[in-house]
Coordinates of C-alpha atoms in Angstrom, one line a residue:
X1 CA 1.7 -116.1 -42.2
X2 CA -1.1 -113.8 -42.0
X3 CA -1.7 -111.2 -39.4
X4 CA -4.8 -113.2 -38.1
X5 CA -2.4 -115.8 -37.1
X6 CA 0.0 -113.7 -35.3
X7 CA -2.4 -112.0 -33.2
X8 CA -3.8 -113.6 -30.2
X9 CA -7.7 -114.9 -30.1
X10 CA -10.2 -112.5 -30.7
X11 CA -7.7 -108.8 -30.9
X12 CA -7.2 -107.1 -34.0
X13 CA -3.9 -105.5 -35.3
X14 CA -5.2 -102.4 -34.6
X15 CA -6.8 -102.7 -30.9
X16 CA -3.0 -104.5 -30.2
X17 CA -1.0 -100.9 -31.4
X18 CA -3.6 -98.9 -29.6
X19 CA -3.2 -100.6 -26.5
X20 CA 0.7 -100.6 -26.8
X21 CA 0.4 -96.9 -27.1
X22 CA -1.7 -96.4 -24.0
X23 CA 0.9 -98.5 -22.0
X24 CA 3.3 -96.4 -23.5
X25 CA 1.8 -93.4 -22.0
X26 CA 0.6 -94.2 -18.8
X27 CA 4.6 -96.2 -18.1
X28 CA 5.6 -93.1 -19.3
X29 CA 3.6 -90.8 -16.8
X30 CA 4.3 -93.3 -14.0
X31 CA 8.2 -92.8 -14.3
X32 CA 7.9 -89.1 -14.3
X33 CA 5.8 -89.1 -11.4
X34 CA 8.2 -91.7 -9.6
X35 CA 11.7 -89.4 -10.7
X36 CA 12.9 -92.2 -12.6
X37 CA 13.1 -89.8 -15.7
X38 CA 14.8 -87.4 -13.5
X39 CA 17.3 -89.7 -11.7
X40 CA 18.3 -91.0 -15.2
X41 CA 18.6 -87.3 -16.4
X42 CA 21.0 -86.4 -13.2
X43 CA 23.1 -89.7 -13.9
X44 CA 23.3 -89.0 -18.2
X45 CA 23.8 -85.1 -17.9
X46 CA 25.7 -83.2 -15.1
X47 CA 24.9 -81.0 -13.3
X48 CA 26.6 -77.9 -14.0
X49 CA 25.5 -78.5 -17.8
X50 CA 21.9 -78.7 -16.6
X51 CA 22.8 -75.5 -14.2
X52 CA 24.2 -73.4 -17.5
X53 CA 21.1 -75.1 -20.1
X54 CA 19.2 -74.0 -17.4
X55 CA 20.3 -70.5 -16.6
X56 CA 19.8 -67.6 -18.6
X57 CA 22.5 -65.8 -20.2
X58 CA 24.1 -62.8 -18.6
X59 CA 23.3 -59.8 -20.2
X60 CA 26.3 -58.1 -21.9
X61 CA 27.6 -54.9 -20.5
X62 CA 27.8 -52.4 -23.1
X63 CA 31.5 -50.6 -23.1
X64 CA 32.2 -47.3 -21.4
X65 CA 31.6 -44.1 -23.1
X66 CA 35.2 -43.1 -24.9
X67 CA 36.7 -39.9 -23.3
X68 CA 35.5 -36.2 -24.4
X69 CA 38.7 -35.0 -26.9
X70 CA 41.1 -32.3 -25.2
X71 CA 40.2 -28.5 -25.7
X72 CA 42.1 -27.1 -28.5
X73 CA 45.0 -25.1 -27.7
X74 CA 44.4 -21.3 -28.7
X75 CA 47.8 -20.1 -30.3
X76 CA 48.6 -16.7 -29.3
X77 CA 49.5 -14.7 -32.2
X78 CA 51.5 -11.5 -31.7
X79 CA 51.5 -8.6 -33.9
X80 CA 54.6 -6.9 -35.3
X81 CA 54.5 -3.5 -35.0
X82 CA 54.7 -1.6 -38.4
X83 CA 57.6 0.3 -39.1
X84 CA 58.1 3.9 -38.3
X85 CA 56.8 6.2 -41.1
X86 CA 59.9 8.8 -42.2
X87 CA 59.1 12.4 -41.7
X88 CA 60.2 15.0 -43.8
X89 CA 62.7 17.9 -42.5
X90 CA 61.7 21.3 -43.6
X91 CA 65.0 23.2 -43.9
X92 CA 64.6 27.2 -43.7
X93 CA 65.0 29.3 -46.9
X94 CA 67.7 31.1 -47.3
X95 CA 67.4 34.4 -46.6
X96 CA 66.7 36.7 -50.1
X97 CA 68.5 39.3 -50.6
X98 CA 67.6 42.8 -51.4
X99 CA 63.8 41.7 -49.9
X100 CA 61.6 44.4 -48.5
X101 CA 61.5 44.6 -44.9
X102 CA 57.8 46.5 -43.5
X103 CA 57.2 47.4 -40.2
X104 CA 54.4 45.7 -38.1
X105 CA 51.7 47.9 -36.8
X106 CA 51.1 47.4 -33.5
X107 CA 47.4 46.3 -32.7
X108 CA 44.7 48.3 -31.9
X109 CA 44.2 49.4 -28.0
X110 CA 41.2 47.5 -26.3
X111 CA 38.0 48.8 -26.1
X112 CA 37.3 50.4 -22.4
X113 CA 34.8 48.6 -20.6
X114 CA 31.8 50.6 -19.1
X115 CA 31.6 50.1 -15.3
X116 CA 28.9 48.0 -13.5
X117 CA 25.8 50.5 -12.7
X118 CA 25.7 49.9 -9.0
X119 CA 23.1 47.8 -7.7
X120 CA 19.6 49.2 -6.9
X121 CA 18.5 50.3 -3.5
X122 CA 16.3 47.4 -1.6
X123 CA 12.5 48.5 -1.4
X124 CA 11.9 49.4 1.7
X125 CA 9.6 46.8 3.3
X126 CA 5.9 48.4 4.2
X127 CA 5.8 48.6 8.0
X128 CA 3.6 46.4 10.1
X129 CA 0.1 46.9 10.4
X130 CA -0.7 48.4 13.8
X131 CA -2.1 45.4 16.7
X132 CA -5.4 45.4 17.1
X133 CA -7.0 46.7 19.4
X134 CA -7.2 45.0 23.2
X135 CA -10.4 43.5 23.9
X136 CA -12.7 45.4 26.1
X137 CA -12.7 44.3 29.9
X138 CA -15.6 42.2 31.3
X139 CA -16.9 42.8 34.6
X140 CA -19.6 40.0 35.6
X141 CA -22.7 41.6 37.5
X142 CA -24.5 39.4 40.0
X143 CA -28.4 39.9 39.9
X144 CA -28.0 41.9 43.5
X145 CA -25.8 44.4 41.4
X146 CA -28.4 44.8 38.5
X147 CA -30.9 47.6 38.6
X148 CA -33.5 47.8 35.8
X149 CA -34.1 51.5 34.6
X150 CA -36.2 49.7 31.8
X151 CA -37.0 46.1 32.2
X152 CA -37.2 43.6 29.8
X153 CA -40.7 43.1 29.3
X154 CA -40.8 39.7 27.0
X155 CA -44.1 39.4 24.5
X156 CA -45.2 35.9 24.4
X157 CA -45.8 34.7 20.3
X158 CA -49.7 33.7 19.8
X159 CA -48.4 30.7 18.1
X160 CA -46.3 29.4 20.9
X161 CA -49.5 30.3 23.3
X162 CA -51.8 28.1 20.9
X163 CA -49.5 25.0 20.6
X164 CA -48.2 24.8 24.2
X165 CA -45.2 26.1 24.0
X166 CA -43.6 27.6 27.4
X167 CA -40.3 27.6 29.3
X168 CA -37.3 29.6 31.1
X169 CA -35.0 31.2 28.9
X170 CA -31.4 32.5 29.8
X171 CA -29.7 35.5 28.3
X172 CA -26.4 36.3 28.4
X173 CA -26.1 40.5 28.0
X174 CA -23.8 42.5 27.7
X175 CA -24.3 46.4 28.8
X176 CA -22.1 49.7 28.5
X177 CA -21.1 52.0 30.9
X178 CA -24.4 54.1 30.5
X179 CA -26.3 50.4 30.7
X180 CA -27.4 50.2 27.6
X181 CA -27.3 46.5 26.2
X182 CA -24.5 45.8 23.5
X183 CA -25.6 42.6 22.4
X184 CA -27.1 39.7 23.6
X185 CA -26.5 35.6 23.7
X186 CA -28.9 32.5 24.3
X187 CA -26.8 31.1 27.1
X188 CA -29.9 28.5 28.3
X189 CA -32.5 27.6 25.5
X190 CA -36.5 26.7 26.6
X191 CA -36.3 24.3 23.7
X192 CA -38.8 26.6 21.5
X193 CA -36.6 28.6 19.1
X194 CA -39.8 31.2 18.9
X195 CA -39.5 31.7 22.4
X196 CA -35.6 32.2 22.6
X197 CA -35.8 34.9 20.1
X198 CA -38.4 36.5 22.1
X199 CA -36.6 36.6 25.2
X200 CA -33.3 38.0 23.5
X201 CA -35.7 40.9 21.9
X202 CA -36.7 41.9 25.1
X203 CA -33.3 42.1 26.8
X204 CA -31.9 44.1 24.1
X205 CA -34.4 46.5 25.0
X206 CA -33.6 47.0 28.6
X207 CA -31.2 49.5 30.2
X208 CA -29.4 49.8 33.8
X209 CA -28.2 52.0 35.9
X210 CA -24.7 53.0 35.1
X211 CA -22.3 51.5 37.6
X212 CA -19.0 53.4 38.2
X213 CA -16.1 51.5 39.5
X214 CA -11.9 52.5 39.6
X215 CA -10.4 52.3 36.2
X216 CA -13.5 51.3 34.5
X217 CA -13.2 53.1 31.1
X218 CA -15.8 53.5 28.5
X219 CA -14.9 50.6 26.2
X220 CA -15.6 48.2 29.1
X221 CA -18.6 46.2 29.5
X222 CA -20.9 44.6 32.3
X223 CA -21.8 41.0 32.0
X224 CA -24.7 39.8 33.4
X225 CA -27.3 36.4 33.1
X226 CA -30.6 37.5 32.6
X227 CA -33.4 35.0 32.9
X228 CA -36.9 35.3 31.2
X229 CA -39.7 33.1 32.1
X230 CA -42.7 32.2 29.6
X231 CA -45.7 30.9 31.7
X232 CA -49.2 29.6 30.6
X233 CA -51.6 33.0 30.7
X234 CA -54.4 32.4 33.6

């Protein structure tokens, strides 16, 4: 018979196998989705072969390191001694007869030894230089006490006149005991070095009267604060 008359009215071979396949499939994907697959799976295989198909394998250990070798064992070797050399024995000579016998000189005396020159006197150290002097004694004059044989008569500078300069100036003199000054000291300054100077010139050519106290001696000196005014001319 032909396939024309197998087939049913109106399908082809080929539209019959394609449909079969698609039922196929979609039966197929109907069971999975249902578990039927899986229930005939669990009733087929066991379990515990699906557990160890499943599972992966344990890894394998690998096998402990072998133990390190023992040290070796250092043999102590000993030494023998070597044997004792032998020593030869000198035996004395016999004596020889008839042999010359000297006498021995005995040795020379030792050479005297020269004493030690004594030691040489210390230098006598130079003696001390003599003190100095004590400084003279001070007696401080008040202005009462002070009388002027010469006074200080103070010049004022024409350059200190022209640019203003003026002021009070204090001296600090020092006299002898025939009240002559000794020197002189700018105790107060006016602020004008020309007009210090001045003032000191003028004290240093001043004199007192002498002024005779008990034990006063001729180094001592008379202190006293002189003060020198520069006004403005009228």
């Amino acid at each position: 018979m032909s396939d024309r008359f197998n087939a049913p009215a109106g399908l082809s071979r080929n539209t019959v196998i394609a449909s079969g396949v698609v039922l196929f499939h979609v039966a197929a994907l109907w069971a999975l989705q249902t578990g039927l697959i899986r229930k005939a799976a669990e009733v087929v295989i066991p379990i515990e072969i699906l557990s160890e198909l499943i599972a992966p394998p344990k890894p394998v250990e690998p096998p402990p390191p072998p133990p390190p070798p023992p040290p070796p064992v250092k043999r102590e070797v000993t030494k023998t001694p070597p044997p004792p050399r032998p020593q030869a024995i000198r035996t004395p000579a016999p004596p020889t007869p008839n042999a010359p016998t000297g006498t021995v000189e005995p040795p020379p005396p030792p050479a005297p030894v020269a004493a030690p020159a004594p030691p040489e006197p210390e230098p006598t150290p130079p003696a001390p230089p003599p003190a100095p002097p004590a400084p003279p004694r001070v007696i401080e004059l008040t202005e009462g006490q002070v009388q002027y044989i010469r006074e200080p008569k103070p010049i004022l500078p024409r350059v200190s006149e022209r640019m203003g300069e003026f002021g009070r100036v204090v001296i600090a003199v020092y006299f002898n005991n025939a009240g002559i000054p000794k020197r002189a000291e700018i105790r107060t300054s006016s602020g004008y070095e020309r007009l210090d100077q001045a003032a000191r010139d003028a004290v240093l050519k001043s004199q007192i009267t002498p002024l005779t106290r008990p034990g006063v001696n001729e180094e001592t000196l008379r202190y006293f604060l002189a003060p020198i005014n520069f006004t403005k001319p009228e």
